[in-house]
mmCIF file of C-alpha atoms in Angstrom:
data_model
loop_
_atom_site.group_PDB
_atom_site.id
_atom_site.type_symbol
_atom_site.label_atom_id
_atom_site.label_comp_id
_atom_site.label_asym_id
_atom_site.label_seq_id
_atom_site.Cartn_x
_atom_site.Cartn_y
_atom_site.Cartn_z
ATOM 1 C CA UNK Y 1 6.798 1.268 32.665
ATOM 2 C CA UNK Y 2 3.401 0.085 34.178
ATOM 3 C CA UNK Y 3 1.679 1.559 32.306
ATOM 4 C CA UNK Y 4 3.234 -0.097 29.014
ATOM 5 C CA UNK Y 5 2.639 -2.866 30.655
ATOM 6 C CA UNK Y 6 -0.923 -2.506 31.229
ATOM 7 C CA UNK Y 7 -1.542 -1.671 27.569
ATOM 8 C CA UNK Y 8 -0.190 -4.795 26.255
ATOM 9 C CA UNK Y 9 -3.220 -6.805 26.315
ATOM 10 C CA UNK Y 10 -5.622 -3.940 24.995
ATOM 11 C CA UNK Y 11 -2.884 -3.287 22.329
ATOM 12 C CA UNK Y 12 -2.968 -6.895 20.522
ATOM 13 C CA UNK Y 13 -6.910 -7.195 21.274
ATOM 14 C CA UNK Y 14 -7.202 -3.310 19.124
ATOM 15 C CA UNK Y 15 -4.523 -4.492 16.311
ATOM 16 C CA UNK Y 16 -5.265 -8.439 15.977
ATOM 17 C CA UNK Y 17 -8.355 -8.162 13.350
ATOM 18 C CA UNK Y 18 -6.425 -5.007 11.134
ATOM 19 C CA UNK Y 19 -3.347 -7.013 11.177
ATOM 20 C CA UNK Y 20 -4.383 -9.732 9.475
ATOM 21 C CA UNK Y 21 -6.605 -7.964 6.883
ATOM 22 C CA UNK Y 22 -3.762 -5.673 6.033
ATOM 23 C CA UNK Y 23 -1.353 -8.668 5.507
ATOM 24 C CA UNK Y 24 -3.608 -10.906 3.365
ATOM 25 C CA UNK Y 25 -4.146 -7.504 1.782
ATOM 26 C CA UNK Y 26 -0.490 -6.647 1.154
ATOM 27 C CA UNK Y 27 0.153 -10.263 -0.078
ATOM 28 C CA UNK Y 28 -2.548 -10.701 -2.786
ATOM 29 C CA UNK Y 29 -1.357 -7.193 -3.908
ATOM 30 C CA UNK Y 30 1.998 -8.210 -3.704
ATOM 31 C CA UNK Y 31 1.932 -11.414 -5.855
ATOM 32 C CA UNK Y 32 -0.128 -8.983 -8.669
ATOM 33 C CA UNK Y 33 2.293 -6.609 -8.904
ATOM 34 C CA UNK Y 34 5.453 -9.101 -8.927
ATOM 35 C CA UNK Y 35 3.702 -10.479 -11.883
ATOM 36 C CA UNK Y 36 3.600 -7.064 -13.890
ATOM 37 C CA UNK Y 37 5.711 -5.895 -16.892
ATOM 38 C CA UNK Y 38 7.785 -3.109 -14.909
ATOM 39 C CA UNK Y 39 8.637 -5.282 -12.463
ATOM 40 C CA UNK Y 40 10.455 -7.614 -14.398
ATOM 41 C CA UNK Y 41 11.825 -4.941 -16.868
ATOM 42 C CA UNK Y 42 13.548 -3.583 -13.349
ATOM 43 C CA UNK Y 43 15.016 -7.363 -13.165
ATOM 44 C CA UNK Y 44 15.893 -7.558 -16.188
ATOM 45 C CA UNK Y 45 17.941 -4.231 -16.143
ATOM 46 C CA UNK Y 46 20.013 -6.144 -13.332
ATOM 47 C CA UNK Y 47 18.112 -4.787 -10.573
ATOM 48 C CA UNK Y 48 19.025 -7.070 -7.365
ATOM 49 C CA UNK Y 49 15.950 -8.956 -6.008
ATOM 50 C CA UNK Y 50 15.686 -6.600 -2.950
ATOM 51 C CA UNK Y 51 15.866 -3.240 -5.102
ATOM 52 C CA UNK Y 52 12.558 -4.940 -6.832
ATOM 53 C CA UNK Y 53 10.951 -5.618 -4.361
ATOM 54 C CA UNK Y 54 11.253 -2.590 -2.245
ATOM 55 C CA UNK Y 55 11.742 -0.012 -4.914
ATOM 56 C CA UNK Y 56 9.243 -0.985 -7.747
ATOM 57 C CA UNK Y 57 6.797 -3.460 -6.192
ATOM 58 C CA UNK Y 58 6.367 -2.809 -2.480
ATOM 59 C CA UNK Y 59 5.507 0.723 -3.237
ATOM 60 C CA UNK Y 60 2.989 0.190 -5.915
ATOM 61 C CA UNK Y 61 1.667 -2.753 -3.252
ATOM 62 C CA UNK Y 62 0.626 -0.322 -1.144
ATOM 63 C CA UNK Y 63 -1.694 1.497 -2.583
ATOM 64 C CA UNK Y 64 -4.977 -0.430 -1.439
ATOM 65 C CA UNK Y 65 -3.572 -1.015 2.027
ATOM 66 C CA UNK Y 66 -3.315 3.279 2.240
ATOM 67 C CA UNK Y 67 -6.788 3.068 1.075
ATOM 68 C CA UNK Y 68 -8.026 0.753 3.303
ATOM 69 C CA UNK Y 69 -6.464 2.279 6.412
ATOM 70 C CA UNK Y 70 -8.853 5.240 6.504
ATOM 71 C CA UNK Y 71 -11.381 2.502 6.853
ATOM 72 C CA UNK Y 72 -9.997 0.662 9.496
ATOM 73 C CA UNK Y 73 -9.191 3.569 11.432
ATOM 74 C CA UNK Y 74 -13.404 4.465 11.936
ATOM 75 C CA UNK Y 75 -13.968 0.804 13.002
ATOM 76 C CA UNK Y 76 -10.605 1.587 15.651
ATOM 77 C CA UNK Y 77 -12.202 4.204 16.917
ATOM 78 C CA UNK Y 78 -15.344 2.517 17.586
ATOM 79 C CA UNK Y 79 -13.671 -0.713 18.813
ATOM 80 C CA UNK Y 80 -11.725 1.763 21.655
ATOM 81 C CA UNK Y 81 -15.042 2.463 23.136
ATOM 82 C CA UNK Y 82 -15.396 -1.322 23.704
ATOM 83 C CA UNK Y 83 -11.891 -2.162 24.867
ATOM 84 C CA UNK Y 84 -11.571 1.225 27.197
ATOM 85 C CA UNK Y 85 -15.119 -0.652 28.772
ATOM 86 C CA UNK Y 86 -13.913 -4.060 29.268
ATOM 87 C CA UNK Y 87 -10.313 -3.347 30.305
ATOM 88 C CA UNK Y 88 -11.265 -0.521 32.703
ATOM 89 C CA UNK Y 89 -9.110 2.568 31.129
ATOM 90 C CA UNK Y 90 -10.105 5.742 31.587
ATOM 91 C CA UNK Y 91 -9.594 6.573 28.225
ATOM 92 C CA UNK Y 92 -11.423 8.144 25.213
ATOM 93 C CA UNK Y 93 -13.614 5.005 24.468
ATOM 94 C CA UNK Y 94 -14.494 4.762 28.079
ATOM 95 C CA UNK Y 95 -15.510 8.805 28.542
ATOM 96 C CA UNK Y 96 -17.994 8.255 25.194
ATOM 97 C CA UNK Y 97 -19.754 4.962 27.191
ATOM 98 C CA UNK Y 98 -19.654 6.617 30.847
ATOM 99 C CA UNK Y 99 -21.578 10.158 29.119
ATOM 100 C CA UNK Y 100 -24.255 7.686 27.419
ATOM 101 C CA UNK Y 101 -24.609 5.574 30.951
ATOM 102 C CA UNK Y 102 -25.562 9.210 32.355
ATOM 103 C CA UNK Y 103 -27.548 10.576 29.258
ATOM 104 C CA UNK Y 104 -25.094 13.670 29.529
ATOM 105 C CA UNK Y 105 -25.820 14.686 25.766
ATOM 106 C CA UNK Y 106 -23.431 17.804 25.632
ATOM 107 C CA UNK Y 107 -20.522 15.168 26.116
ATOM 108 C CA UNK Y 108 -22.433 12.891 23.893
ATOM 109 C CA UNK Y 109 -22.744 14.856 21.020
ATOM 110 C CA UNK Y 110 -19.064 16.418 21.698
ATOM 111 C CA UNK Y 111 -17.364 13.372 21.796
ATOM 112 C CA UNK Y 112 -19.352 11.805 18.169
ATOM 113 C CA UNK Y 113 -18.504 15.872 16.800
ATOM 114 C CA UNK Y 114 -14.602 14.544 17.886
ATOM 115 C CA UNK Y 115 -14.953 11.102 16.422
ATOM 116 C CA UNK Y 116 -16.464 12.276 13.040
ATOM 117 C CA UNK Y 117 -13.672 15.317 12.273
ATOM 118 C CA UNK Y 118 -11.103 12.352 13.023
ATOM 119 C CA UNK Y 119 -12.547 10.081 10.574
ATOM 120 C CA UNK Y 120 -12.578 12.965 8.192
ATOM 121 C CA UNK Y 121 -9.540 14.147 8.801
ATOM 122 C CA UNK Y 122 -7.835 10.676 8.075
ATOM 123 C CA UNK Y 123 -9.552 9.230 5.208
ATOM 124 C CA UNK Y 124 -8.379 13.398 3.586
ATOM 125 C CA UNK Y 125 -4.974 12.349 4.826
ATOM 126 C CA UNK Y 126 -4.899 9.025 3.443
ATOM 127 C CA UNK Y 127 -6.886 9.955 0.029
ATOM 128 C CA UNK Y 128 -3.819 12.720 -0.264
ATOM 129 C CA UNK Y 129 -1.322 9.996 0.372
ATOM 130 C CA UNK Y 130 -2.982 7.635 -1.963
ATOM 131 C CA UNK Y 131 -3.136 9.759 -4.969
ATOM 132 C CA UNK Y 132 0.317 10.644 -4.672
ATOM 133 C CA UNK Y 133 1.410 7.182 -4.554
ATOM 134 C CA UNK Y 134 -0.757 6.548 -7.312
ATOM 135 C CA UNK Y 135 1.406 9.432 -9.452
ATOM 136 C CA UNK Y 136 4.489 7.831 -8.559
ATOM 137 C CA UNK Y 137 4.190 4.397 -9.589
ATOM 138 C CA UNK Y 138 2.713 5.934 -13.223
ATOM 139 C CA UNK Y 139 5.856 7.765 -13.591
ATOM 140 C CA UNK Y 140 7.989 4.712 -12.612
ATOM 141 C CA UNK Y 141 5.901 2.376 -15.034
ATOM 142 C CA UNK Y 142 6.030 4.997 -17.453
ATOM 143 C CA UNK Y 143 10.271 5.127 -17.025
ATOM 144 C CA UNK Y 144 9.824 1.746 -17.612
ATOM 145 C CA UNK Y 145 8.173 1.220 -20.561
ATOM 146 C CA UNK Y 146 10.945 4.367 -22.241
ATOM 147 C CA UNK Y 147 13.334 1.736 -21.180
ATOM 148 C CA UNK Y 148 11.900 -1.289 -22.726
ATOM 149 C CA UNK Y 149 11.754 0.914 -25.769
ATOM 150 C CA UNK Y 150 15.252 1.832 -25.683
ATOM 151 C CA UNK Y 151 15.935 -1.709 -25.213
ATOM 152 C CA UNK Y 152 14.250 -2.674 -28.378
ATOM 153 C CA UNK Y 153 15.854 0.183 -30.385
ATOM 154 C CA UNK Y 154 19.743 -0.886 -29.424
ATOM 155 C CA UNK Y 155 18.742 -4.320 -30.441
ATOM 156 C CA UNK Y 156 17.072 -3.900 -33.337
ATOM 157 C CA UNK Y 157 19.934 -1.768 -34.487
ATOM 158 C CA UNK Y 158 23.107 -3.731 -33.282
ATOM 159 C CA UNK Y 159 21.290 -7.261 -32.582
ATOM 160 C CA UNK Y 160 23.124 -7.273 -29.848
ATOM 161 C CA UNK Y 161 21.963 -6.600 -26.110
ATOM 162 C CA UNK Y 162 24.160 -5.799 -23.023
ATOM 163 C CA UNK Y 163 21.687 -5.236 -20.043
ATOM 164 C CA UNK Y 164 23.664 -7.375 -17.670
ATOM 165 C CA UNK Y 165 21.462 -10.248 -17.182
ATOM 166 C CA UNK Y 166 22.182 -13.845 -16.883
ATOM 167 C CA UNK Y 167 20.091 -14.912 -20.348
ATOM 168 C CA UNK Y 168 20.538 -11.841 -22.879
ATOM 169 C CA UNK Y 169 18.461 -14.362 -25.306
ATOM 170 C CA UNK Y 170 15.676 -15.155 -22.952
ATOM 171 C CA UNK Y 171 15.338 -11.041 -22.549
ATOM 172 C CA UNK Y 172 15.504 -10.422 -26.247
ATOM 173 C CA UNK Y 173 12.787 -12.910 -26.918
ATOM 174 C CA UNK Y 174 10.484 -10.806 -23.884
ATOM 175 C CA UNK Y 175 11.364 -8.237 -25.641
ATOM 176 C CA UNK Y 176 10.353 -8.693 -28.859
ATOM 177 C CA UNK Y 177 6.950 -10.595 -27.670
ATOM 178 C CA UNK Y 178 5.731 -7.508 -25.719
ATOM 179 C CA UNK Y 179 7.191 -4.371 -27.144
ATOM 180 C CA UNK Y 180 4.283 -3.825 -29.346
ATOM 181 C CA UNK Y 181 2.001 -4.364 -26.867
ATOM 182 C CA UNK Y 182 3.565 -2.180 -24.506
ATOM 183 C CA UNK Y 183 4.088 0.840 -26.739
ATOM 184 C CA UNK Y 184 0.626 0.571 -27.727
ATOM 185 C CA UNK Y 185 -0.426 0.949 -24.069
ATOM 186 C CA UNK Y 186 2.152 3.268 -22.442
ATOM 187 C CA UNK Y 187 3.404 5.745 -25.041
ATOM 188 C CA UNK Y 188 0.336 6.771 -26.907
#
């Protein structure tokens, strides 16, 4: 338990700058993708608010913050070597600065050989992750877009529409402003 306690401070002083760049991050990305096509298809299919969110728009959200945690990860490895120094823990950060204090360049170069196949490793890890997110929300636009064209079919044949939403002519009116636009984009 002392030792959790001990690696409070360092904790918040490591995470403080990436939190706050992954949250204006998430936000600006959020407030795009809330204002896409798909998303309000999904509401307009009676999707509750919190299905939207977290099932259509939180997931395509998070595409640039996967990307951008590869990055941040290299810049929290070399901010360890700092806060190992200043907060006296004999930790990875704190080996790299005592071997370069004693010009021991075995350790030197071992430790940078360390830091660089980490850095690798995670941006291949996070690339992975990020193209497969990337496949996901095309197939979910894609699913979609079949819908809004199934939409416009049963309408255009029965001029009637049943989707169970609160405004039926406020959706046919979407409807028929965008479908043409749509299938041009996401069925050709």
């Amino acid at each position: 338990m002392a030792s959790l306690h001990h690696s409070l401070l360092p904790a918040i002083a490591l995470s403080l700058r990436p939190t706050g760049i992954f949250m204006r991050l998430v936000r600006s990305s959020m407030l795009e993708v809330l204002k896409s096509d798909y998303v309000r298809t999904a509401r307009a299919k009676g999707l509750g608010e919190r299905a939207v969110i977290l099932g259509h728009a939180l997931r395509t959200s998070l595409i640039p913050l996967v990307t951008v945690l590869g990055v941040e990860f290299a810049a929290l490895l070399g901010n360890v070597v700092v806060i190992d120094t200043i907060f006296g823990i004999p930790g990875f950060g704190r080996l790299i600065y005592g071997s370069v204090l004693r010009l021991d360049l075995t350790m030197m170069q071992s430790l940078v050989l360390v830091f660089a196949v980490s850095v690798i490793v995670i941006n291949l890890v996070t690339d992975k992750l990020s193209t497969t997110q990337v496949k996901t929300v095309v197939e979910d636009k894609l699913f979609m877009q079949q819908l809004i064209v199934e939409l416009v079919q049963n309408w255009s044949k029965n001029d009637t529409l049943t989707v169970g939403v609160e405004n039926p002519e406020e959706l046919k009116s979407y409807i028929a402003s965008h479908a043409k636009n749509l299938l041009e984009k996401g069925l050709k």
